[in-house]
Coordinates of C-alpha atoms in Angstrom, one line a residue:
M4 CA 0.0 0.0 0.0
K5 CA 1.4 3.4 -1.0
P6 CA 2.3 5.6 2.0
A7 CA 0.0 8.5 2.6
I8 CA 0.2 11.9 4.2
H9 CA -0.7 11.5 7.9
T10 CA -0.3 13.2 11.3
N11 CA 1.3 11.8 14.4
C12 CA 0.1 13.9 17.3
D13 CA 1.6 17.3 16.4
V14 CA 3.7 16.2 13.4
V15 CA 2.6 16.3 9.8
I16 CA 4.4 13.5 7.9
V17 CA 4.8 13.9 4.2
P18 CA 6.0 10.9 2.1
P19 CA 8.2 11.1 -0.9
M20 CA 6.9 12.9 -4.0
E21 CA 3.8 14.2 -2.1
A22 CA 2.7 17.6 -1.0
V23 CA 0.4 18.9 1.7
W24 CA -1.0 22.4 1.5
L25 CA -1.7 24.8 4.4
T26 CA -5.1 26.3 4.0
G27 CA -7.4 28.6 6.0
P28 CA -7.0 32.2 7.1
A29 CA -4.3 31.3 9.7
F30 CA -2.0 29.8 7.0
T31 CA -2.6 32.2 4.1
L32 CA -0.2 34.8 2.9
H33 CA -1.8 38.3 2.7
D34 CA -0.9 40.7 -0.2
G35 CA 1.9 38.4 -1.3
R36 CA 3.7 38.7 2.1
G37 CA 4.1 36.4 5.1
C38 CA 6.6 34.5 7.2
L39 CA 6.2 30.7 7.7
S40 CA 8.0 29.2 10.7
F41 CA 8.2 25.4 11.4
E42 CA 10.2 22.6 12.8
V43 CA 11.4 19.9 10.5
K44 CA 12.9 16.4 10.9
G45 CA 14.3 14.5 7.9
D46 CA 17.5 13.4 6.2
N47 CA 17.3 15.7 3.2
D48 CA 15.1 17.7 0.8
A49 CA 12.6 19.4 3.1
T50 CA 10.7 21.4 0.6
V51 CA 8.4 24.5 1.0
L52 CA 6.3 25.5 -2.0
L53 CA 4.8 29.0 -2.6
K54 CA 1.9 29.2 -5.1
Q55 CA -1.1 31.1 -6.2
Q56 CA -3.4 28.1 -5.6
T57 CA -3.3 24.7 -3.8
G58 CA -3.9 21.1 -4.7
S59 CA -0.9 19.8 -6.7
R60 CA 0.6 16.5 -5.5
R61 CA 4.2 17.8 -5.7
W62 CA 6.1 20.8 -7.0
Q63 CA 6.4 19.6 -10.6
H64 CA 2.9 20.6 -11.3
L65 CA 2.0 21.0 -15.0
A66 CA 0.0 24.0 -16.0
G67 CA -3.6 23.2 -16.6
G68 CA -3.4 20.0 -14.5
G69 CA -2.6 17.8 -17.5
A70 CA 0.4 15.9 -18.5
A71 CA 1.7 17.9 -21.4
P72 CA 3.9 15.9 -23.9
N73 CA 7.5 16.9 -24.3
G74 CA 6.9 18.7 -27.5
A75 CA 4.1 20.7 -26.0
A76 CA 6.2 21.7 -23.1
A77 CA 9.1 22.7 -25.3
A78 CA 6.7 24.8 -27.5
A79 CA 5.3 26.5 -24.4
A80 CA 8.8 27.3 -23.2
G81 CA 9.7 28.6 -26.7
R82 CA 6.7 31.0 -26.5
G83 CA 7.9 32.3 -23.2
A84 CA 5.2 30.5 -21.2
S85 CA 6.1 28.1 -18.4
P86 CA 4.9 24.4 -18.8
V87 CA 4.2 24.3 -15.1
E88 CA 2.0 26.4 -12.8
Q89 CA 3.8 29.4 -11.4
N90 CA 5.5 28.7 -8.1
Y91 CA 8.5 29.2 -6.0
T92 CA 10.3 26.3 -4.3
V93 CA 12.7 26.4 -1.4
I94 CA 14.6 23.1 -0.7
L95 CA 16.4 22.7 2.6
G96 CA 19.1 19.9 2.6
S97 CA 19.3 19.5 -1.2
H98 CA 22.1 17.5 -2.8
R99 CA 22.5 15.0 0.1
N100 CA 21.9 17.7 2.7
S101 CA 24.6 20.0 1.5
C102 CA 22.7 22.8 -0.3
L103 CA 19.9 25.3 -0.1
K104 CA 18.1 25.8 -3.3
F105 CA 15.6 28.4 -4.7
E106 CA 13.6 27.5 -7.8
K107 CA 11.0 29.3 -9.9
D108 CA 8.6 27.3 -12.0
G109 CA 10.8 24.2 -11.6
E110 CA 13.9 26.0 -12.8
L111 CA 17.0 26.5 -10.6
C112 CA 17.5 30.2 -9.8
C113 CA 19.9 30.1 -6.9
M114 CA 21.8 27.5 -5.0
V115 CA 23.8 28.1 -1.8
A116 CA 26.4 25.4 -1.0
H117 CA 26.9 24.5 2.7
P118 CA 24.9 27.4 4.1
P119 CA 25.6 28.0 7.8
G120 CA 22.9 26.4 10.0
A121 CA 20.7 25.1 7.1
G122 CA 21.5 21.4 7.4
L123 CA 18.7 19.0 8.3
S124 CA 18.7 16.3 11.0
G125 CA 17.2 12.9 10.8
S126 CA 17.2 12.4 14.5
T127 CA 15.9 15.7 15.9
F128 CA 13.6 18.6 14.9
T129 CA 15.2 21.8 13.7
R130 CA 13.5 25.2 13.7
Y131 CA 13.4 27.3 10.5
W132 CA 11.5 30.2 9.0
I133 CA 10.9 31.4 5.4
N134 CA 9.9 35.0 4.9
Y135 CA 8.3 35.9 1.5
D136 CA 7.8 39.6 0.6
N137 CA 6.6 40.0 -3.0
G138 CA 9.4 38.1 -4.7
C139 CA 12.1 38.4 -2.0
I140 CA 12.6 35.1 -0.2
S141 CA 14.7 34.8 3.0
V142 CA 15.5 31.6 4.9
G143 CA 16.7 31.4 8.4
R144 CA 17.2 29.0 11.3
G145 CA 15.7 29.6 14.7
P146 CA 13.0 32.1 15.6
P147 CA 11.6 34.3 12.8
G148 CA 14.1 37.0 11.9
E149 CA 17.1 35.3 13.5
G150 CA 19.8 33.1 12.0
L151 CA 19.6 34.2 8.4
C152 CA 20.9 31.5 6.1
A153 CA 20.3 32.9 2.6
R154 CA 18.2 35.3 0.6
W155 CA 17.1 35.5 -3.0
T156 CA 15.1 38.1 -4.9
D157 CA 13.2 37.5 -8.1
P158 CA 13.5 40.4 -10.5
E159 CA 10.1 39.5 -12.0
P160 CA 8.0 38.4 -9.0
I161 CA 5.0 36.1 -9.4
A162 CA 1.8 38.0 -8.5
N163 CA -0.7 36.9 -5.9
I164 CA 1.3 34.3 -4.0
R165 CA -1.1 33.1 -1.3
F166 CA -0.5 29.6 -0.2
A167 CA 2.4 27.5 1.2
G168 CA 2.9 23.8 0.8
L169 CA 5.2 21.2 2.4
S170 CA 6.8 18.4 0.3
A171 CA 9.5 15.8 0.3
W172 CA 11.7 14.2 -2.4
D173 CA 13.0 10.6 -1.7
K174 CA 12.4 10.2 2.0
H175 CA 9.7 11.0 4.5
V176 CA 9.9 14.4 6.1
G177 CA 8.1 15.5 9.3
Y178 CA 6.9 19.0 10.0
R179 CA 5.5 20.5 13.2
N180 CA 4.8 23.8 15.0
L181 CA 3.6 25.4 11.8
R182 CA 2.9 29.1 12.2
M183 CA 2.2 31.8 9.6
H184 CA 3.4 35.2 10.9
P185 CA 3.2 38.7 9.3
A186 CA 6.1 39.5 7.0
L187 CA 9.2 40.5 8.9
Q188 CA 9.5 44.3 9.3
P189 CA 12.1 45.3 8.4
P190 CA 13.0 42.4 6.2
P191 CA 16.3 40.6 6.9
S192 CA 19.0 42.8 5.5
S193 CA 22.2 40.8 5.9
P194 CA 23.5 39.6 2.5
P195 CA 23.4 35.8 1.8
P196 CA 26.5 33.6 1.9
R197 CA 28.3 32.6 -1.3
Q198 CA 25.8 31.5 -3.9
Q199 CA 26.1 29.1 -6.8
L200 CA 23.9 30.5 -9.6
A201 CA 22.2 28.6 -12.4
Q202 CA 23.9 29.2 -15.8
G203 CA 22.9 32.5 -17.3
D204 CA 21.8 34.1 -14.1
P205 CA 23.1 37.6 -13.2
A206 CA 25.7 38.0 -10.5
P207 CA 24.3 38.9 -7.1
A208 CA 24.1 42.5 -6.2
W209 CA 26.5 43.0 -3.2
P210 CA 26.2 46.0 -1.0
E211 CA 27.6 49.2 -2.5
G212 CA 31.3 49.6 -1.8
A213 CA 32.2 45.9 -1.8
S214 CA 35.3 45.2 -3.8
Q215 CA 35.3 42.8 -6.8
Q216 CA 37.5 40.5 -4.7
A217 CA 35.0 40.4 -1.9
Q218 CA 32.3 39.0 -4.2
H219 CA 34.2 35.7 -4.0
G220 CA 34.1 35.6 -0.2
R221 CA 32.6 37.8 2.6
P222 CA 31.8 41.3 1.4
Q223 CA 34.0 44.0 3.0
A224 CA 31.2 46.3 3.5
F225 CA 29.2 43.6 5.3
S226 CA 32.3 42.7 7.4
F227 CA 32.8 46.3 8.5
G228 CA 29.1 46.7 9.2
L229 CA 29.0 43.5 11.3
H230 CA 32.1 44.7 13.3
K231 CA 30.5 48.0 13.9
Q232 CA 27.3 46.3 15.2
R233 CA 29.3 44.2 17.6
Q234 CA 31.2 47.3 18.9
E235 CA 27.8 49.1 19.5
A236 CA 26.4 46.0 21.2
A237 CA 29.4 45.7 23.5
S238 CA 29.2 49.4 24.5
T239 CA 25.4 49.3 25.2
V240 CA 24.6 49.9 28.9
P241 CA 21.7 47.6 30.1
S242 CA 18.7 49.5 31.4
L243 CA 17.7 49.3 35.1
V244 CA 14.7 47.2 34.0
D245 CA 16.9 44.7 32.2
M246 CA 19.2 44.4 35.3
C247 CA 16.2 43.9 37.6
Q248 CA 14.8 41.2 35.4
A249 CA 18.2 39.4 35.2
A250 CA 18.5 39.5 39.0
L251 CA 15.0 38.1 39.5
L252 CA 15.6 35.3 37.0
C253 CA 18.8 34.3 38.7
G254 CA 16.9 34.1 42.1
L255 CA 13.8 32.1 41.0
S256 CA 12.8 29.5 43.5
A257 CA 9.7 27.4 44.2
G258 CA 8.9 29.5 47.3
G259 CA 9.1 32.9 45.6
V260 CA 8.4 32.5 41.9
C261 CA 4.7 33.3 42.4
E262 CA 5.5 36.7 43.8
V263 CA 7.7 37.4 40.8
L264 CA 5.0 36.3 38.5
L265 CA 2.4 38.5 40.2
V266 CA 4.6 41.6 39.7
A267 CA 5.4 40.6 36.1
D268 CA 1.8 40.1 35.3
C269 CA 1.0 43.7 36.6
L270 CA 3.8 45.2 34.5
S271 CA 2.9 43.5 31.3
P272 CA 3.9 44.0 28.5
V273 CA 7.0 45.9 29.8
V274 CA 8.5 42.7 31.3
D275 CA 6.8 40.0 29.2
G276 CA 10.2 38.2 28.9
L277 CA 10.4 37.9 32.7
R278 CA 6.7 36.8 32.8
S279 CA 7.2 34.0 30.3
R280 CA 10.3 32.7 32.0
A281 CA 8.5 32.7 35.4
V282 CA 5.5 30.8 33.8
E283 CA 7.9 28.2 32.5
Y284 CA 9.6 27.9 35.9
V285 CA 6.3 27.3 37.7
A286 CA 5.4 24.7 35.0
Q287 CA 8.7 22.9 35.4
H288 CA 8.4 22.9 39.3
F289 CA 4.7 22.8 39.6
Q290 CA 4.4 20.3 42.5
S291 CA 7.2 22.0 44.4
V292 CA 5.4 25.3 44.1
V293 CA 2.1 23.8 45.2
S294 CA 3.7 22.2 48.3
R295 CA 5.9 25.2 49.3
D296 CA 3.9 28.2 48.3
L297 CA 0.2 27.3 47.9
P298 CA -1.0 30.8 49.0
G299 CA 1.2 32.3 46.3
L300 CA -0.2 30.0 43.6
C301 CA -3.8 30.7 44.7
S302 CA -3.1 34.4 44.4
L303 CA -2.3 34.1 40.7
G304 CA -4.9 35.4 38.2
T305 CA -6.9 33.1 35.9
G306 CA -5.0 34.0 32.7
C307 CA -1.6 33.4 34.4
L308 CA -2.7 30.0 35.6
V309 CA -4.1 29.1 32.2
D310 CA -0.6 29.9 30.7
I311 CA 1.0 27.6 33.3
L312 CA -1.4 24.7 32.6
C313 CA -0.9 25.0 28.9
C314 CA 2.9 25.3 29.0
E315 CA 4.7 22.4 27.3
S316 CA 7.1 22.3 30.2
L317 CA 4.5 21.4 32.8
D318 CA 5.8 18.4 34.6
C319 CA 3.1 17.0 36.9
P320 CA 0.6 14.1 36.9
E321 CA -2.9 15.2 35.7
K322 CA -4.6 14.3 39.0
A323 CA -2.2 16.5 40.9
V324 CA -3.0 19.3 38.4
F325 CA -6.7 18.8 39.1
D326 CA -6.2 18.9 42.9
A327 CA -4.1 22.1 42.6
V328 CA -6.8 23.8 40.5
M329 CA -9.5 22.8 43.1
K330 CA -7.3 24.4 45.8
W331 CA -6.9 27.5 43.7
A332 CA -10.6 27.8 43.3
G333 CA -11.1 27.7 47.1
Y334 CA -7.8 29.5 48.0
G335 CA -6.4 26.3 49.5
R336 CA -9.6 24.9 50.9
E337 CA -11.8 22.2 49.5
V338 CA -14.5 23.6 47.3
V339 CA -17.9 22.3 48.4
D340 CA -20.4 25.0 47.6
D341 CA -20.6 28.5 46.3
A342 CA -19.9 29.9 49.7
S343 CA -16.5 28.2 49.9
A344 CA -15.4 29.2 46.5
C345 CA -13.1 32.2 46.2
H346 CA -13.1 32.3 42.4
P347 CA -16.3 32.5 40.4
M348 CA -17.3 29.5 38.4
Q349 CA -16.6 31.1 35.1
D350 CA -12.9 31.6 36.1
L351 CA -12.7 27.9 37.2
E352 CA -14.2 26.8 33.9
Q353 CA -11.4 28.5 32.0
L354 CA -9.0 26.2 33.8
L355 CA -10.8 22.8 33.6
P356 CA -10.3 22.4 29.8
C357 CA -6.5 22.7 30.4
I358 CA -6.5 19.5 32.5
R359 CA -5.8 16.4 30.4
F360 CA -8.4 14.0 31.8
P361 CA -8.0 11.4 29.1
L362 CA -4.4 10.8 30.5
M363 CA -5.7 9.8 33.9
N364 CA -6.2 6.2 34.7
D365 CA -9.6 4.7 35.7
G366 CA -9.0 5.1 39.4
E367 CA -8.1 8.7 39.1
L368 CA -11.1 9.4 36.9
E369 CA -13.3 7.8 39.6
M370 CA -11.8 10.0 42.3
V371 CA -12.6 13.1 40.2
R372 CA -16.1 11.9 39.7
R373 CA -16.5 11.7 43.5
H374 CA -15.2 15.2 44.0
A375 CA -17.8 17.7 45.2
M376 CA -17.1 19.9 42.1
W377 CA -18.4 17.1 39.9
G378 CA -22.0 17.8 40.9
R379 CA -21.6 21.6 40.6
S380 CA -19.9 21.9 37.2
G381 CA -21.5 20.7 34.0
L382 CA -18.3 21.4 32.1
L383 CA -16.4 19.0 34.5
R384 CA -18.9 16.3 33.8
E385 CA -18.5 16.9 30.0
L386 CA -14.8 16.6 30.3
L387 CA -15.0 13.3 32.2
Q388 CA -17.4 11.9 29.7
E389 CA -15.0 12.9 26.9
A390 CA -12.3 10.8 28.6
L391 CA -14.6 7.8 29.1
D392 CA -15.7 8.1 25.5
A393 CA -12.1 8.0 24.4
R394 CA -11.7 4.7 26.3
S395 CA -14.6 3.2 24.4
E396 CA -13.3 4.5 21.0
E397 CA -9.9 3.0 21.7
E398 CA -11.5 -0.4 22.2
A399 CA -13.6 0.0 19.1
E400 CA -10.6 1.0 17.0
G401 CA -8.5 -2.0 18.2
G402 CA -8.7 -3.7 14.8
Q403 CA -8.2 -0.6 12.7
V404 CA -5.1 0.3 10.7
S405 CA -5.4 4.1 10.2
P406 CA -3.6 6.3 12.7
R407 CA -6.2 8.9 11.9
G408 CA -8.9 7.1 13.8
G409 CA -11.3 8.8 16.1
V410 CA -9.1 9.4 19.2
A411 CA -5.9 9.7 17.2
A412 CA -7.4 12.3 14.9
R413 CA -8.2 14.6 17.9
R414 CA -4.5 14.4 19.0
G415 CA -3.2 16.4 16.0
A416 CA -2.0 20.0 16.1
V417 CA -3.6 20.6 12.7
S418 CA -6.7 19.2 11.0
L419 CA -5.9 16.9 8.1
L420 CA -8.8 17.4 5.6
Q421 CA -10.7 14.6 3.9
D422 CA -8.6 14.8 0.7
A423 CA -5.5 14.2 2.8
R424 CA -3.6 16.9 0.9
H425 CA -4.7 20.0 2.8
V426 CA -4.4 20.9 6.5
R427 CA -5.8 23.8 8.4
A428 CA -4.9 25.4 11.7
L429 CA -7.1 24.4 14.7
T430 CA -9.3 27.0 16.4
H431 CA -8.5 27.8 20.0
S432 CA -11.1 25.4 21.3
E433 CA -10.0 22.7 18.9
R434 CA -6.4 23.2 19.9
L435 CA -7.2 22.9 23.6
A436 CA -9.3 19.8 23.0
S437 CA -6.5 18.2 21.0
S438 CA -3.9 18.9 23.7
R439 CA -6.0 16.9 26.2
F440 CA -5.1 13.8 24.3
Q441 CA -1.4 14.5 24.0
M442 CA 1.2 13.3 26.4
R443 CA 3.1 16.1 28.1
R444 CA 6.7 16.0 26.9
A445 CA 8.9 14.4 29.5
P446 CA 12.0 16.4 30.3
G447 CA 15.3 14.7 29.6
C448 CA 13.7 12.1 27.3
T449 CA 14.5 11.4 23.6
E450 CA 11.6 11.7 21.2
L451 CA 11.3 8.7 18.9
I452 CA 8.5 9.6 16.4
Y453 CA 6.9 7.1 14.1
M454 CA 7.0 8.4 10.5
Y455 CA 6.4 5.4 8.3
D456 CA 6.5 1.6 8.4
G457 CA 10.1 0.3 8.5
D458 CA 11.6 3.7 9.3
K459 CA 14.7 4.1 11.5
N460 CA 13.2 6.2 14.3
G461 CA 12.2 3.6 16.9
V462 CA 13.8 2.4 20.1
C463 CA 15.4 -0.7 18.7
W464 CA 17.1 1.2 16.0
H465 CA 18.0 4.0 18.4
L466 CA 19.7 1.5 20.8
G467 CA 21.3 -0.3 17.9
T468 CA 23.1 2.9 16.9
C469 CA 23.7 4.3 20.4
G470 CA 21.4 7.2 19.6
G471 CA 22.9 7.6 16.1
S472 CA 26.4 8.0 17.3
Q473 CA 27.6 4.6 16.0
P474 CA 27.0 2.3 13.0
W475 CA 24.0 0.0 13.5
V476 CA 24.5 -3.4 15.2
N477 CA 21.8 -5.7 16.4
P478 CA 21.0 -4.4 19.9
V479 CA 20.6 -7.9 21.2
L480 CA 24.0 -8.9 20.1
A481 CA 25.4 -5.7 21.5
G482 CA 23.7 -6.4 24.9
R483 CA 21.7 -3.2 24.8
L484 CA 18.3 -4.9 25.1
Q485 CA 16.9 -8.5 25.4
V486 CA 14.2 -10.3 23.5
R487 CA 12.5 -13.5 24.8
A488 CA 9.9 -15.9 23.4
S489 CA 7.4 -18.2 25.1
S490 CA 9.1 -21.1 23.3
P491 CA 12.8 -22.0 23.5
A492 CA 15.2 -20.3 21.2
C493 CA 15.9 -22.4 18.1
R494 CA 16.3 -22.1 14.3
S495 CA 12.6 -21.0 14.0
T496 CA 12.5 -19.0 17.1
D497 CA 15.3 -16.4 16.9
P498 CA 14.9 -13.5 19.4
R499 CA 17.7 -11.6 17.6
A500 CA 15.7 -11.5 14.4
V501 CA 12.8 -9.6 16.0
V502 CA 14.9 -6.5 16.4
G503 CA 17.3 -7.2 13.4
N504 CA 17.5 -5.5 10.1
N505 CA 16.8 -8.5 7.9
F506 CA 13.6 -10.2 6.8
A507 CA 13.0 -13.5 8.7
R508 CA 11.1 -16.1 6.6
C509 CA 10.2 -18.2 9.6
N510 CA 10.3 -16.8 13.1
F511 CA 7.6 -17.6 15.7
A512 CA 6.9 -17.8 19.4
G513 CA 5.3 -21.2 20.1
P514 CA 2.9 -21.9 23.0
R515 CA 3.9 -22.9 26.5
M516 CA 1.6 -23.9 29.4
E517 CA 0.8 -21.2 31.9
N518 CA -2.0 -21.7 34.5
G519 CA -3.1 -24.7 32.6
Q520 CA -3.6 -22.8 29.3
P521 CA -1.3 -22.4 26.2
A522 CA 0.3 -19.0 26.1
S523 CA 2.3 -17.6 23.2
W524 CA 4.2 -14.3 23.6
W525 CA 7.3 -12.2 22.7
V526 CA 8.9 -9.9 25.4
L527 CA 11.2 -7.0 24.8
D528 CA 13.3 -5.8 27.7
L529 CA 14.9 -2.4 27.4
G530 CA 17.2 -3.0 30.3
P531 CA 17.5 -1.4 33.7
E532 CA 18.8 1.9 32.3
H533 CA 15.8 2.7 30.0
Q534 CA 12.1 3.1 30.0
L535 CA 9.8 4.1 27.2
I536 CA 6.5 6.0 27.1
C537 CA 5.1 4.2 24.1
N538 CA 2.7 6.0 21.7
C539 CA 3.1 3.8 18.6
Y540 CA 4.4 0.4 17.6
T541 CA 5.1 -1.5 14.3
L542 CA 5.0 -5.2 13.5
R543 CA 6.3 -7.0 10.5
H544 CA 5.0 -10.5 9.6
D545 CA 7.4 -13.3 8.6
G546 CA 7.1 -15.3 5.4
S547 CA 4.4 -17.7 6.7
A548 CA 0.6 -17.8 6.3
D549 CA 0.0 -17.9 10.0
F550 CA -1.3 -14.3 10.5
L551 CA -1.8 -12.8 13.9
R552 CA -5.5 -12.0 14.6
S553 CA -6.1 -11.5 18.4
W554 CA -3.4 -10.1 20.7
V555 CA -2.5 -7.4 23.2
L556 CA 0.4 -5.1 23.6
Q557 CA 1.3 -4.9 27.3
G558 CA 3.8 -2.9 29.4
S559 CA 5.5 -3.7 32.8
N560 CA 8.2 -2.6 35.0
D561 CA 8.8 -5.8 37.0
N562 CA 8.1 -8.5 34.3
A563 CA 5.3 -9.9 36.4
S564 CA 2.3 -7.5 36.5
W565 CA 1.3 -6.3 33.1
A566 CA -0.9 -3.4 31.9
D567 CA -2.7 -3.5 28.6
L568 CA -1.6 -0.7 26.2
R569 CA -3.7 -1.8 23.2
R570 CA -5.9 -4.8 22.5
H571 CA -6.6 -6.3 19.1
L572 CA -9.5 -8.7 18.6
G573 CA -10.1 -10.2 15.2
D574 CA -7.6 -7.7 13.7
R575 CA -7.2 -8.7 10.0
T576 CA -4.6 -6.0 9.2
L577 CA -1.7 -8.5 8.6
C578 CA -2.6 -10.5 5.5
K579 CA 0.6 -10.8 3.5
A580 CA 4.0 -12.3 4.0
G581 CA 6.5 -9.7 5.0
Q582 CA 3.9 -7.0 5.6
Y583 CA 4.4 -4.1 7.9
A584 CA 1.6 -2.6 10.1
S585 CA 1.6 0.1 12.7
W586 CA -0.9 1.2 15.4
P587 CA -1.0 4.2 17.7
V588 CA -1.1 3.8 21.5
A589 CA -3.4 6.5 22.8
S590 CA -4.8 8.1 25.9
H591 CA -3.9 7.0 29.4
A592 CA -2.0 4.0 28.2
A593 CA 0.6 6.3 26.5
A594 CA 1.2 8.2 29.7
V595 CA 3.1 5.6 31.7
P596 CA 6.8 4.6 31.2
Y597 CA 7.7 0.9 31.0
R598 CA 10.8 -1.2 30.8
Y599 CA 9.2 -4.4 29.5
F600 CA 6.8 -4.8 26.6
R601 CA 5.0 -8.0 25.6
L602 CA 3.0 -9.1 22.6
L603 CA 0.6 -11.7 24.0
Q604 CA -1.7 -13.8 21.9
V605 CA -5.2 -13.8 23.5
A606 CA -7.0 -16.1 21.1
P607 CA -5.9 -18.7 18.5
N608 CA -5.5 -17.6 14.9
P609 CA -8.6 -19.4 13.4
E610 CA -7.3 -19.6 9.8
A611 CA -3.7 -20.6 10.5
A612 CA -2.1 -24.0 10.1
N613 CA -0.4 -23.3 13.5
P614 CA -3.1 -21.3 15.4
H615 CA -0.9 -20.8 18.5
H616 CA 2.1 -19.3 16.7
V617 CA 2.9 -15.6 17.1
C618 CA 4.9 -15.1 13.8
L619 CA 7.1 -12.0 13.9
S620 CA 9.9 -10.8 11.6
Y621 CA 10.3 -7.4 13.1
W622 CA 9.1 -5.4 16.1
E623 CA 9.6 -1.7 16.8
L624 CA 8.4 0.7 19.5
Y625 CA 8.1 4.5 19.4
G626 CA 7.5 7.2 22.1
E627 CA 9.7 9.0 24.6
L628 CA 12.8 7.1 25.8
A629 CA 14.5 7.9 29.1
G630 CA 17.9 6.7 30.1
G631 CA 20.4 7.9 32.8
S632 CA 19.0 11.1 34.3
G633 CA 15.8 10.7 32.3
K634 CA 15.3 7.3 34.0
S635 CA 15.4 8.9 37.4
Y636 CA 12.8 11.4 36.3
L637 CA 10.4 8.6 35.2
Y638 CA 10.8 6.8 38.5
Q639 CA 10.1 10.0 40.4
R640 CA 7.0 10.5 38.2
K641 CA 5.7 7.0 39.1
Q642 CA 6.2 7.8 42.8
Q643 CA 4.4 11.1 42.4
E644 CA 1.5 9.1 41.1
G645 CA 1.4 7.0 44.2
Q646 CA 2.9 3.9 42.6
Q647 CA 6.1 2.0 43.0
P648 CA 8.1 1.7 39.7
G649 CA 7.0 -1.9 39.2
Q650 CA 3.4 -1.5 40.3
Q651 CA 0.5 -1.3 37.8

């Protein structure tokens, strides 16, 4: 099956030779001007398209939507008309991740070799921005306006550029944190690095005063200007406000950060930088702030607390977040009725949607349901029902293939439209609802994001390459993880093959008697130094016709008590020899870190010659991996939730 454009939580994944278009008012360029910022992950050829209209599959889009023969294209070119729809193309990581290219109507206009900071990474996301201003295209790395890599100006700009698209060439590319900003004012003015021009193009216009020799290296005028700017920056005396902010930031603590935040909130927007840093500090140390300075937390305004609860750095179990919000509503006391509430209900109901109830386990949801606020707030009852409905949808989707199922679709940061070639930005309410189904990012963990079946982004490949620092070796042979089967290891039961890089024609886990019943399973042990918060997994069938139909993916921290992460009953996805298939792990099951993972058959395969065989050629897991200091964080998190690391 041909890979399709899809979303994985907040990542839009574009397969080779495809294009996804950003639509809606939030993603549209106005009056031919705008600045697109994004984060990208890929080995090469991350491509951004700029066009007058949307819809083409890739950037080689023929004019009129038809496949013009070569003669017709040549004739059109001879008449001065382009055989393709008018467009600009910016390619990051072209020529094996060594060049930055600018194209117009499919023709190379400018190529920058080895631009500073413009290389892609296949293991981490990198932030870029592209500013378009009526034919002038600037590309930079980092926040918009910073880290300029290159700039090119079209002497004959295309009119009415309105839409941006994302594409890829020969490998999948992932994009996230997509934002369309107003065009930079003033536009980036630093000259681009050395450029390699297409044959026949005019030489670049260097700043006035640059020598002919400087055109082959760094322009002298620019070098002098940069030196002057550095001298001015060095001689600038910081203001009293800047010095006060710096002193306060150095002295932030869990017992005093709320007072700093109160002052910064009153002085906004003068000290917005201080406010944002204080919000992030409270989010990172939320439970310490609650325990050491509850009165200070309760004195914060509604908007300030909303920013804290929506901060990506918030590190706290969701039940503890709910308890803190309830104390805030009653200024530290339990809220029982209107008389005991210190904040009006409309303020409290601005905070409740920021709590990620779907990530709570069943016991925590039951405690919330028994809270006195449950009878008073209709919104709280709706949010709990949303979490329970997600449980039901997960069970109903157990046999589905598409990662865009009901629950998974609500976890995206953008909305992938029905034609799977257009995305739009979520509204504020949609974005808030989507965030409730997303695991908060664990500090110190490595993101391992599923992009396509058979990719090299999962935990087995990560450990096999020591995080990409070494050539790949089988992680079982290297002693970096272990794989066991329910049947003894032999020629047809090879644990090494399950995490290997080769197709296994015959590899199965046979049944063993457990509690008087036959049990067939594979277990993957990440070792004592690692745990994984799993949000997706991939299986590859071997060469046999004994297809897996009913099984469960489980997690454990003691190899004795197991928690179900995803159940499959009568799943007919696997139906071909050597076939890959992947499934998301959603909701509360994706919020707990585990060391051990098990594929357990729960019913015989009815159509198989060997109904109790679990045939497996390859197994990969994705999510957030912790090791070393990250491992300590995950153990602390389990203890915060009132569990021992091995307790389910």
